[in-house]
mmCIF file of C-alpha atoms in Angstrom:
data_model
loop_
_atom_site.group_PDB
_atom_site.id
_atom_site.type_symbol
_atom_site.label_atom_id
_atom_site.label_comp_id
_atom_site.label_asym_id
_atom_site.label_seq_id
_atom_site.Cartn_x
_atom_site.Cartn_y
_atom_site.Cartn_z
ATOM 1 C CA UNK X 6 132.711 -47.721 16.344
ATOM 2 C CA UNK X 7 135.033 -45.412 14.874
ATOM 3 C CA UNK X 8 139.005 -45.372 15.281
ATOM 4 C CA UNK X 9 140.945 -42.662 16.821
ATOM 5 C CA UNK X 10 143.469 -40.020 18.851
ATOM 6 C CA UNK X 11 141.093 -40.652 21.936
ATOM 7 C CA UNK X 12 140.186 -44.740 21.181
ATOM 8 C CA UNK X 13 140.426 -45.734 24.656
ATOM 9 C CA UNK X 14 138.379 -42.776 26.498
ATOM 10 C CA UNK X 15 135.693 -42.827 27.936
ATOM 11 C CA UNK X 16 133.047 -39.909 28.261
ATOM 12 C CA UNK X 17 130.732 -39.399 29.318
ATOM 13 C CA UNK X 18 127.911 -37.370 28.231
ATOM 14 C CA UNK X 19 124.648 -36.505 30.101
ATOM 15 C CA UNK X 20 122.190 -35.324 27.856
ATOM 16 C CA UNK X 21 121.484 -31.124 26.908
ATOM 17 C CA UNK X 22 121.064 -28.679 23.379
ATOM 18 C CA UNK X 23 123.725 -26.828 22.194
ATOM 19 C CA UNK X 24 127.513 -26.971 22.710
ATOM 20 C CA UNK X 25 127.580 -30.105 25.303
ATOM 21 C CA UNK X 26 126.456 -32.257 22.249
ATOM 22 C CA UNK X 27 128.435 -30.814 20.092
ATOM 23 C CA UNK X 28 131.545 -31.416 21.903
ATOM 24 C CA UNK X 29 130.159 -34.423 22.586
ATOM 25 C CA UNK X 30 129.787 -35.511 19.397
ATOM 26 C CA UNK X 31 133.958 -34.336 18.503
ATOM 27 C CA UNK X 32 135.388 -35.801 21.274
ATOM 28 C CA UNK X 33 133.459 -38.320 19.526
ATOM 29 C CA UNK X 34 134.845 -38.175 16.069
ATOM 30 C CA UNK X 35 138.159 -37.831 17.751
ATOM 31 C CA UNK X 36 137.255 -42.035 19.023
ATOM 32 C CA UNK X 37 136.445 -41.577 22.112
ATOM 33 C CA UNK X 38 133.315 -44.310 22.878
ATOM 34 C CA UNK X 39 130.564 -41.650 24.018
ATOM 35 C CA UNK X 40 127.784 -43.035 26.585
ATOM 36 C CA UNK X 41 124.839 -40.053 26.403
ATOM 37 C CA UNK X 42 122.325 -40.645 29.884
ATOM 38 C CA UNK X 43 118.917 -39.351 28.652
ATOM 39 C CA UNK X 44 115.521 -38.543 30.844
ATOM 40 C CA UNK X 45 113.205 -41.252 30.294
ATOM 41 C CA UNK X 46 111.576 -39.848 26.511
ATOM 42 C CA UNK X 47 112.807 -37.767 26.313
ATOM 43 C CA UNK X 48 111.982 -35.679 22.470
ATOM 44 C CA UNK X 49 113.992 -37.646 19.983
ATOM 45 C CA UNK X 50 113.658 -35.247 17.767
ATOM 46 C CA UNK X 51 115.428 -32.643 20.089
ATOM 47 C CA UNK X 52 118.756 -32.776 18.334
ATOM 48 C CA UNK X 53 119.767 -33.553 14.477
ATOM 49 C CA UNK X 54 120.748 -36.448 14.943
ATOM 50 C CA UNK X 55 123.892 -36.763 13.145
ATOM 51 C CA UNK X 56 124.927 -35.068 16.111
ATOM 52 C CA UNK X 57 124.339 -37.226 17.849
ATOM 53 C CA UNK X 58 126.574 -39.304 15.939
ATOM 54 C CA UNK X 59 129.615 -41.536 17.651
ATOM 55 C CA UNK X 60 127.244 -42.055 20.673
ATOM 56 C CA UNK X 61 125.225 -44.589 22.610
ATOM 57 C CA UNK X 62 122.229 -43.654 24.288
ATOM 58 C CA UNK X 63 120.875 -44.881 27.077
ATOM 59 C CA UNK X 64 118.103 -43.548 29.573
ATOM 60 C CA UNK X 65 117.743 -42.997 32.825
ATOM 61 C CA UNK X 66 116.397 -41.092 35.593
ATOM 62 C CA UNK X 67 118.165 -39.545 38.057
ATOM 63 C CA UNK X 68 116.365 -39.517 40.439
ATOM 64 C CA UNK X 69 115.998 -43.333 39.805
ATOM 65 C CA UNK X 70 119.177 -44.853 39.068
ATOM 66 C CA UNK X 71 121.257 -42.129 40.661
ATOM 67 C CA UNK X 72 123.481 -44.686 42.290
ATOM 68 C CA UNK X 73 124.360 -47.019 39.069
ATOM 69 C CA UNK X 74 124.374 -43.730 36.982
ATOM 70 C CA UNK X 75 127.180 -42.794 39.567
ATOM 71 C CA UNK X 76 128.634 -47.189 39.166
ATOM 72 C CA UNK X 77 129.008 -45.020 35.060
ATOM 73 C CA UNK X 78 130.784 -42.847 36.952
ATOM 74 C CA UNK X 79 133.361 -44.474 38.159
ATOM 75 C CA UNK X 80 134.311 -45.721 35.512
ATOM 76 C CA UNK X 81 134.898 -43.347 32.456
ATOM 77 C CA UNK X 82 137.622 -40.722 32.137
ATOM 78 C CA UNK X 83 135.070 -37.744 31.758
ATOM 79 C CA UNK X 84 131.821 -36.754 32.154
ATOM 80 C CA UNK X 85 130.683 -33.025 30.417
ATOM 81 C CA UNK X 86 127.660 -31.814 31.573
ATOM 82 C CA UNK X 87 126.117 -28.327 30.309
ATOM 83 C CA UNK X 88 123.112 -27.809 33.082
ATOM 84 C CA UNK X 89 123.223 -24.004 35.073
ATOM 85 C CA UNK X 90 125.173 -23.942 38.018
ATOM 86 C CA UNK X 91 124.148 -25.628 40.975
ATOM 87 C CA UNK X 92 121.305 -28.006 39.470
ATOM 88 C CA UNK X 93 124.241 -31.514 39.137
ATOM 89 C CA UNK X 94 124.962 -30.913 42.656
ATOM 90 C CA UNK X 95 121.082 -30.756 43.614
ATOM 91 C CA UNK X 96 120.908 -34.456 40.885
ATOM 92 C CA UNK X 97 123.876 -35.260 43.103
ATOM 93 C CA UNK X 98 125.762 -36.116 39.882
ATOM 94 C CA UNK X 99 128.140 -33.165 41.010
ATOM 95 C CA UNK X 100 131.597 -32.558 40.287
ATOM 96 C CA UNK X 101 132.741 -33.896 44.877
ATOM 97 C CA UNK X 102 130.525 -36.455 44.345
ATOM 98 C CA UNK X 103 131.808 -37.464 41.547
ATOM 99 C CA UNK X 104 135.089 -37.365 41.671
ATOM 100 C CA UNK X 105 134.888 -38.708 44.923
ATOM 101 C CA UNK X 106 134.179 -41.788 43.129
ATOM 102 C CA UNK X 107 136.344 -41.289 40.568
ATOM 103 C CA UNK X 108 140.044 -38.898 41.022
ATOM 104 C CA UNK X 109 141.003 -39.327 38.022
ATOM 105 C CA UNK X 110 137.489 -37.655 36.067
ATOM 106 C CA UNK X 111 137.572 -34.920 34.621
ATOM 107 C CA UNK X 112 134.292 -32.622 35.159
ATOM 108 C CA UNK X 113 133.101 -30.176 32.328
ATOM 109 C CA UNK X 114 131.284 -27.565 32.555
ATOM 110 C CA UNK X 115 128.997 -25.849 29.566
ATOM 111 C CA UNK X 116 127.541 -22.761 30.463
ATOM 112 C CA UNK X 117 127.364 -19.357 28.905
ATOM 113 C CA UNK X 118 127.966 -17.043 32.077
ATOM 114 C CA UNK X 119 129.844 -19.516 33.603
ATOM 115 C CA UNK X 120 130.026 -21.197 37.573
ATOM 116 C CA UNK X 121 130.332 -18.225 39.224
ATOM 117 C CA UNK X 122 129.094 -14.576 38.130
ATOM 118 C CA UNK X 123 126.235 -12.074 38.761
ATOM 119 C CA UNK X 124 124.105 -13.569 35.812
ATOM 120 C CA UNK X 125 125.548 -17.459 36.708
ATOM 121 C CA UNK X 126 121.555 -18.897 37.855
ATOM 122 C CA UNK X 127 120.004 -16.947 35.291
ATOM 123 C CA UNK X 128 118.546 -17.681 31.797
ATOM 124 C CA UNK X 129 120.343 -16.971 28.203
ATOM 125 C CA UNK X 130 121.695 -18.062 24.179
ATOM 126 C CA UNK X 131 123.989 -17.198 22.148
ATOM 127 C CA UNK X 132 123.126 -13.284 21.319
ATOM 128 C CA UNK X 133 122.445 -13.017 25.359
ATOM 129 C CA UNK X 134 126.277 -14.385 25.407
ATOM 130 C CA UNK X 135 127.992 -12.660 22.326
ATOM 131 C CA UNK X 136 126.358 -9.468 23.952
ATOM 132 C CA UNK X 137 127.616 -8.170 26.413
ATOM 133 C CA UNK X 138 131.242 -9.188 25.071
ATOM 134 C CA UNK X 139 131.009 -6.111 22.661
ATOM 135 C CA UNK X 140 131.573 -9.019 20.033
ATOM 136 C CA UNK X 141 128.354 -8.412 18.788
ATOM 137 C CA UNK X 142 128.254 -5.300 18.590
ATOM 138 C CA UNK X 143 130.898 -5.494 15.899
ATOM 139 C CA UNK X 144 129.197 -6.999 13.812
ATOM 140 C CA UNK X 145 127.032 -6.345 11.193
ATOM 141 C CA UNK X 146 126.411 -3.203 9.283
ATOM 142 C CA UNK X 147 126.067 -0.079 11.284
ATOM 143 C CA UNK X 148 122.943 0.555 11.868
ATOM 144 C CA UNK X 149 122.421 -2.728 14.131
ATOM 145 C CA UNK X 150 124.575 -5.185 15.103
ATOM 146 C CA UNK X 151 123.922 -9.037 13.377
ATOM 147 C CA UNK X 152 123.432 -11.759 14.876
ATOM 148 C CA UNK X 153 125.882 -14.667 13.545
ATOM 149 C CA UNK X 154 124.176 -17.905 13.614
ATOM 150 C CA UNK X 155 124.788 -18.674 16.545
ATOM 151 C CA UNK X 156 128.787 -20.827 15.644
ATOM 152 C CA UNK X 157 130.359 -17.456 17.731
ATOM 153 C CA UNK X 158 129.063 -18.507 21.059
ATOM 154 C CA UNK X 159 127.185 -21.794 21.453
ATOM 155 C CA UNK X 160 130.076 -23.084 19.718
ATOM 156 C CA UNK X 161 133.140 -21.296 18.812
ATOM 157 C CA UNK X 162 132.797 -19.869 22.369
ATOM 158 C CA UNK X 163 131.353 -22.660 23.804
ATOM 159 C CA UNK X 164 132.420 -25.997 23.650
ATOM 160 C CA UNK X 165 135.610 -25.731 21.386
ATOM 161 C CA UNK X 166 136.174 -23.908 24.560
ATOM 162 C CA UNK X 167 135.294 -27.070 26.521
ATOM 163 C CA UNK X 168 137.289 -29.808 24.221
ATOM 164 C CA UNK X 169 139.916 -27.584 25.085
ATOM 165 C CA UNK X 170 139.674 -27.324 28.280
ATOM 166 C CA UNK X 171 138.987 -31.338 29.144
ATOM 167 C CA UNK X 172 141.585 -32.517 26.930
ATOM 168 C CA UNK X 173 144.904 -29.937 28.795
ATOM 169 C CA UNK X 174 143.116 -31.916 31.649
ATOM 170 C CA UNK X 175 143.379 -34.853 30.715
ATOM 171 C CA UNK X 176 146.991 -34.576 29.750
ATOM 172 C CA UNK X 177 147.574 -33.169 33.383
ATOM 173 C CA UNK X 178 146.378 -36.019 34.901
ATOM 174 C CA UNK X 179 149.008 -37.855 32.996
ATOM 175 C CA UNK X 180 151.296 -35.965 35.714
ATOM 176 C CA UNK X 181 149.337 -35.773 38.245
ATOM 177 C CA UNK X 182 146.978 -38.137 38.229
ATOM 178 C CA UNK X 183 144.641 -36.493 39.334
ATOM 179 C CA UNK X 184 141.306 -34.853 37.512
ATOM 180 C CA UNK X 185 139.984 -31.670 38.300
ATOM 181 C CA UNK X 186 136.792 -30.349 37.226
ATOM 182 C CA UNK X 187 136.628 -28.011 33.877
ATOM 183 C CA UNK X 188 134.868 -23.414 33.936
ATOM 184 C CA UNK X 189 134.062 -23.632 30.464
ATOM 185 C CA UNK X 190 131.248 -20.918 29.707
ATOM 186 C CA UNK X 191 130.517 -18.989 26.825
ATOM 187 C CA UNK X 192 131.586 -15.341 27.641
ATOM 188 C CA UNK X 193 135.063 -16.201 28.122
ATOM 189 C CA UNK X 194 135.739 -18.220 25.590
ATOM 190 C CA UNK X 195 134.776 -14.990 23.419
ATOM 191 C CA UNK X 196 135.992 -13.477 24.575
ATOM 192 C CA UNK X 197 139.188 -14.911 23.331
ATOM 193 C CA UNK X 198 138.956 -15.247 20.513
ATOM 194 C CA UNK X 199 138.412 -11.684 20.063
ATOM 195 C CA UNK X 200 142.066 -11.546 21.544
ATOM 196 C CA UNK X 201 142.988 -10.400 18.029
ATOM 197 C CA UNK X 202 140.421 -6.933 17.972
ATOM 198 C CA UNK X 203 141.024 -6.070 21.143
ATOM 199 C CA UNK X 204 144.891 -5.719 20.062
ATOM 200 C CA UNK X 205 144.116 -4.573 17.168
ATOM 201 C CA UNK X 206 141.708 -1.531 19.352
ATOM 202 C CA UNK X 207 144.401 -1.615 21.539
ATOM 203 C CA UNK X 208 146.841 -0.017 18.696
ATOM 204 C CA UNK X 209 144.744 2.343 17.831
ATOM 205 C CA UNK X 210 143.977 0.277 14.809
ATOM 206 C CA UNK X 211 140.595 -0.389 14.984
ATOM 207 C CA UNK X 212 137.107 2.084 15.049
ATOM 208 C CA UNK X 213 134.348 0.953 17.377
ATOM 209 C CA UNK X 214 131.948 2.194 13.830
ATOM 210 C CA UNK X 215 130.552 -1.101 12.200
ATOM 211 C CA UNK X 216 131.765 -2.157 9.511
ATOM 212 C CA UNK X 217 134.149 0.740 9.160
ATOM 213 C CA UNK X 218 137.342 -1.437 9.434
ATOM 214 C CA UNK X 219 139.681 -4.014 8.089
ATOM 215 C CA UNK X 220 137.495 -7.026 8.628
ATOM 216 C CA UNK X 221 134.425 -6.659 9.418
ATOM 217 C CA UNK X 222 133.193 -5.117 5.646
ATOM 218 C CA UNK X 223 134.457 -1.435 5.944
ATOM 219 C CA UNK X 224 137.925 -2.116 4.023
ATOM 220 C CA UNK X 225 136.302 -2.654 -0.120
ATOM 221 C CA UNK X 226 138.715 -5.687 -0.288
ATOM 222 C CA UNK X 227 137.472 -7.623 2.466
ATOM 223 C CA UNK X 228 133.775 -8.114 2.616
ATOM 224 C CA UNK X 229 131.507 -9.763 -0.406
ATOM 225 C CA UNK X 230 130.313 -8.688 -3.604
ATOM 226 C CA UNK X 231 126.574 -9.164 -5.346
ATOM 227 C CA UNK X 232 126.459 -10.590 -9.097
ATOM 228 C CA UNK X 233 125.148 -10.470 -12.183
ATOM 229 C CA UNK X 234 122.578 -12.544 -10.899
ATOM 230 C CA UNK X 235 121.708 -11.796 -7.531
ATOM 231 C CA UNK X 236 125.064 -13.258 -6.009
ATOM 232 C CA UNK X 237 127.882 -12.782 -3.976
ATOM 233 C CA UNK X 238 131.293 -13.039 -3.930
ATOM 234 C CA UNK X 239 133.459 -13.174 -0.834
ATOM 235 C CA UNK X 240 137.154 -10.897 -1.310
ATOM 236 C CA UNK X 241 139.302 -11.032 0.633
ATOM 237 C CA UNK X 242 142.684 -10.397 -1.234
ATOM 238 C CA UNK X 243 144.564 -7.992 2.211
ATOM 239 C CA UNK X 244 148.423 -8.599 0.888
ATOM 240 C CA UNK X 245 149.372 -5.768 -2.057
ATOM 241 C CA UNK X 246 150.022 -8.420 -3.857
ATOM 242 C CA UNK X 247 147.024 -10.293 -3.936
ATOM 243 C CA UNK X 248 145.468 -7.075 -4.515
ATOM 244 C CA UNK X 249 147.211 -6.830 -7.042
ATOM 245 C CA UNK X 250 146.283 -10.043 -8.362
ATOM 246 C CA UNK X 251 142.542 -8.791 -7.552
ATOM 247 C CA UNK X 252 142.887 -6.164 -9.430
ATOM 248 C CA UNK X 253 144.128 -7.137 -12.596
ATOM 249 C CA UNK X 254 141.205 -9.853 -13.087
ATOM 250 C CA UNK X 255 138.593 -7.148 -12.742
ATOM 251 C CA UNK X 256 140.473 -5.039 -14.960
ATOM 252 C CA UNK X 257 141.717 -1.953 -13.357
ATOM 253 C CA UNK X 258 144.474 -0.017 -13.065
ATOM 254 C CA UNK X 259 145.656 1.146 -9.403
ATOM 255 C CA UNK X 260 146.643 4.066 -11.294
ATOM 256 C CA UNK X 261 142.159 5.033 -11.456
ATOM 257 C CA UNK X 262 142.352 4.274 -8.339
ATOM 258 C CA UNK X 263 142.816 5.391 -4.540
ATOM 259 C CA UNK X 264 145.066 4.105 -2.600
ATOM 260 C CA UNK X 265 144.636 0.619 -0.878
ATOM 261 C CA UNK X 266 145.016 1.389 2.829
ATOM 262 C CA UNK X 267 142.747 5.114 2.524
ATOM 263 C CA UNK X 268 140.792 4.830 4.055
ATOM 264 C CA UNK X 269 139.002 8.189 3.240
ATOM 265 C CA UNK X 270 139.292 6.678 -0.774
ATOM 266 C CA UNK X 271 137.603 3.154 0.040
ATOM 267 C CA UNK X 272 133.874 4.396 -0.180
ATOM 268 C CA UNK X 273 134.421 5.003 -3.750
ATOM 269 C CA UNK X 274 137.022 2.123 -3.739
ATOM 270 C CA UNK X 275 134.006 -0.007 -3.103
ATOM 271 C CA UNK X 276 131.013 1.476 -5.589
ATOM 272 C CA UNK X 277 133.480 0.685 -8.292
ATOM 273 C CA UNK X 278 134.648 -2.751 -7.732
ATOM 274 C CA UNK X 279 130.561 -3.160 -6.792
ATOM 275 C CA UNK X 280 129.908 -2.355 -9.926
ATOM 276 C CA UNK X 281 132.284 -3.869 -11.883
ATOM 277 C CA UNK X 282 130.830 -7.230 -10.252
ATOM 278 C CA UNK X 283 127.194 -6.412 -10.628
ATOM 279 C CA UNK X 284 128.658 -7.351 -14.494
ATOM 280 C CA UNK X 285 129.140 -10.336 -14.719
ATOM 281 C CA UNK X 286 127.496 -13.653 -12.659
ATOM 282 C CA UNK X 287 128.977 -15.152 -9.432
ATOM 283 C CA UNK X 288 130.159 -18.247 -11.400
ATOM 284 C CA UNK X 289 131.800 -16.318 -14.133
ATOM 285 C CA UNK X 290 133.840 -14.614 -10.980
ATOM 286 C CA UNK X 291 134.979 -18.036 -9.969
ATOM 287 C CA UNK X 292 136.264 -19.869 -13.093
ATOM 288 C CA UNK X 293 138.240 -15.939 -13.574
ATOM 289 C CA UNK X 294 138.947 -15.683 -10.545
ATOM 290 C CA UNK X 295 139.841 -19.793 -9.818
ATOM 291 C CA UNK X 296 143.398 -21.555 -9.555
ATOM 292 C CA UNK X 297 144.236 -17.755 -8.390
ATOM 293 C CA UNK X 298 145.683 -16.476 -5.519
ATOM 294 C CA UNK X 299 143.655 -12.590 -5.416
ATOM 295 C CA UNK X 300 141.268 -14.516 -2.035
ATOM 296 C CA UNK X 301 138.063 -14.234 -4.375
ATOM 297 C CA UNK X 302 134.980 -17.017 -3.859
ATOM 298 C CA UNK X 303 132.181 -17.703 -3.939
ATOM 299 C CA UNK X 304 130.827 -17.663 -1.320
ATOM 300 C CA UNK X 305 127.515 -21.406 -1.661
ATOM 301 C CA UNK X 306 124.417 -22.567 0.463
ATOM 302 C CA UNK X 307 125.467 -25.668 2.620
ATOM 303 C CA UNK X 308 123.578 -27.938 -0.749
ATOM 304 C CA UNK X 309 126.653 -25.501 -3.158
ATOM 305 C CA UNK X 310 129.149 -26.155 -0.968
ATOM 306 C CA UNK X 311 128.781 -30.306 -0.125
ATOM 307 C CA UNK X 312 130.035 -30.246 -4.194
ATOM 308 C CA UNK X 313 132.758 -28.229 -3.472
ATOM 309 C CA UNK X 314 135.500 -30.064 -5.392
ATOM 310 C CA UNK X 315 138.044 -29.192 -2.814
ATOM 311 C CA UNK X 316 135.743 -29.672 0.259
ATOM 312 C CA UNK X 317 134.346 -32.748 -2.051
ATOM 313 C CA UNK X 318 138.025 -34.154 -2.416
ATOM 314 C CA UNK X 319 138.308 -33.627 1.618
ATOM 315 C CA UNK X 320 135.086 -34.728 3.069
ATOM 316 C CA UNK X 321 135.014 -31.614 4.623
ATOM 317 C CA UNK X 322 130.807 -32.368 3.741
ATOM 318 C CA UNK X 323 129.402 -35.165 2.545
ATOM 319 C CA UNK X 324 125.546 -35.973 1.683
ATOM 320 C CA UNK X 325 124.665 -38.804 4.553
ATOM 321 C CA UNK X 326 121.218 -40.111 4.562
ATOM 322 C CA UNK X 327 120.276 -37.405 1.871
ATOM 323 C CA UNK X 328 120.970 -34.990 3.798
ATOM 324 C CA UNK X 329 124.665 -32.488 4.422
ATOM 325 C CA UNK X 330 126.924 -33.780 7.239
ATOM 326 C CA UNK X 331 130.226 -32.325 8.614
ATOM 327 C CA UNK X 332 132.466 -34.199 8.743
ATOM 328 C CA UNK X 333 135.420 -34.262 11.095
ATOM 329 C CA UNK X 334 138.156 -31.988 12.141
ATOM 330 C CA UNK X 335 140.854 -32.151 13.310
ATOM 331 C CA UNK X 336 143.106 -34.669 11.054
ATOM 332 C CA UNK X 337 145.256 -37.361 12.204
ATOM 333 C CA UNK X 338 148.491 -38.577 10.410
ATOM 334 C CA UNK X 339 148.701 -42.176 11.659
ATOM 335 C CA UNK X 340 144.769 -42.721 12.913
ATOM 336 C CA UNK X 341 141.246 -42.998 11.475
ATOM 337 C CA UNK X 342 138.062 -41.405 12.055
ATOM 338 C CA UNK X 343 134.409 -41.809 10.127
ATOM 339 C CA UNK X 344 130.966 -39.983 10.186
ATOM 340 C CA UNK X 345 128.643 -43.213 10.444
ATOM 341 C CA UNK X 346 125.731 -42.971 8.152
ATOM 342 C CA UNK X 347 123.934 -43.139 11.946
ATOM 343 C CA UNK X 348 123.606 -41.307 14.457
ATOM 344 C CA UNK X 349 123.963 -43.362 17.830
ATOM 345 C CA UNK X 350 122.926 -47.076 19.204
ATOM 346 C CA UNK X 351 119.724 -47.033 21.599
ATOM 347 C CA UNK X 352 120.782 -49.423 25.045
ATOM 348 C CA UNK X 353 120.342 -49.921 28.596
ATOM 349 C CA UNK X 354 122.648 -48.579 31.415
ATOM 350 C CA UNK X 355 122.456 -52.499 32.707
ATOM 351 C CA UNK X 356 124.334 -53.213 29.122
ATOM 352 C CA UNK X 357 125.945 -50.689 29.029
ATOM 353 C CA UNK X 358 128.078 -50.319 32.435
ATOM 354 C CA UNK X 359 128.733 -54.372 31.348
ATOM 355 C CA UNK X 360 129.911 -52.892 28.685
ATOM 356 C CA UNK X 361 131.595 -50.188 29.976
ATOM 357 C CA UNK X 362 133.735 -51.831 32.560
ATOM 358 C CA UNK X 363 134.806 -54.992 30.175
ATOM 359 C CA UNK X 364 136.577 -52.665 28.042
ATOM 360 C CA UNK X 365 139.499 -51.328 27.887
#
C-alpha cells in the first residue's frame, strides 16, 4: 500500500476506460484507497495493469449486487464513474441515490460531452471532443490537423479536470459538511486548457492558419529539426537571451540573419536552421547544447526517455516488469507515494466492505 496526502481518502471507482481509471490512478498515487468495481468476467487486458496500480478490484453485477455496492457507497468519500449520462441512474447508482445514502459523498462524473446538451447522449472519443472545441484545428502542419495522441482530450481536459473537481469538492466539504456532484466534461476541460491560445487570438497575436504562429511550429525557434541521422531535436528558444545562445551554439552570426520576431523572415530563418541541424546527429547536438539555456533538447522515444539521466533521477519514468511506467506527480514534501510493481489486488465484495468499514 502507498501513503500520501490522500492517505485516509476512500474512492469507489465504477470501472470504465480512458480518463476515469486514469483519474483513479492519480488519486491512488497520492495515497487514496481506491476500490474498483468491475462487472463479472470483464476482460483483464482492457487496460494496462499499471493504470490500475494502487487498486483493490472487486467484481459485482450492479443488478444483482446493487445493495452491497451501495453499502460501499455509504463508506466512501468519493465515487467516480464514466458512463454516458443517465446510465448510472438506470443502474440504481446515480448521484441522487448515492447522496441520499451518504450526504458527504463527492460524486465525480466523467464524460466527453457533459451531462447536458445536444450531444450529451451520443458516442465520441478524444478526437471528437477536441475537434469541436477548436483545439484540433490549431494542431498540425498547414495542410491537415494532426491527432495529438489522446493526451489533450482524455487526460488533459478529462482526468486532470475530474481530479481537480473532486479535490475542490473535498475542500468545500470541510466547510459545508456536504458532498456534491462534479460534472467533468472533456469539451469543458479542453476549452479551459486552450485559454492561453484564445487570449492570443483576442489580442490579434494568433493566426487562424496552422503552423504560422509562435507556438504551433510556425516560429523557426520553436519547432523540431531533423538531424543527420534522421532523428530530431526540439528547439524552444523563445526569449532573446536564449535565442542568442542558440545562434552561438549553431555557429551562426546574428548580423547575417533575419530578426528573430520578423515573421516575414521566418521561412528563410527556418531553412537556415534546418540546414545546420542536418550537419550533425541528434546526440551530437544534444551534447553541444547540454548544460546551456539555449532550450534545445533531443526528441527521445519512450524507451530512450526512461534512461534519460534527469528523468531517471526523479523517477518520472521507470522500468517495471520490463515495461516503461510513469512515476507519480505531483510530489509532496512530507508524504510519500510509490509505484508498486503489480497493478492491483483482487478481492470479493464482502471482504472489501469489511475492510472499508473497519478502516479509520
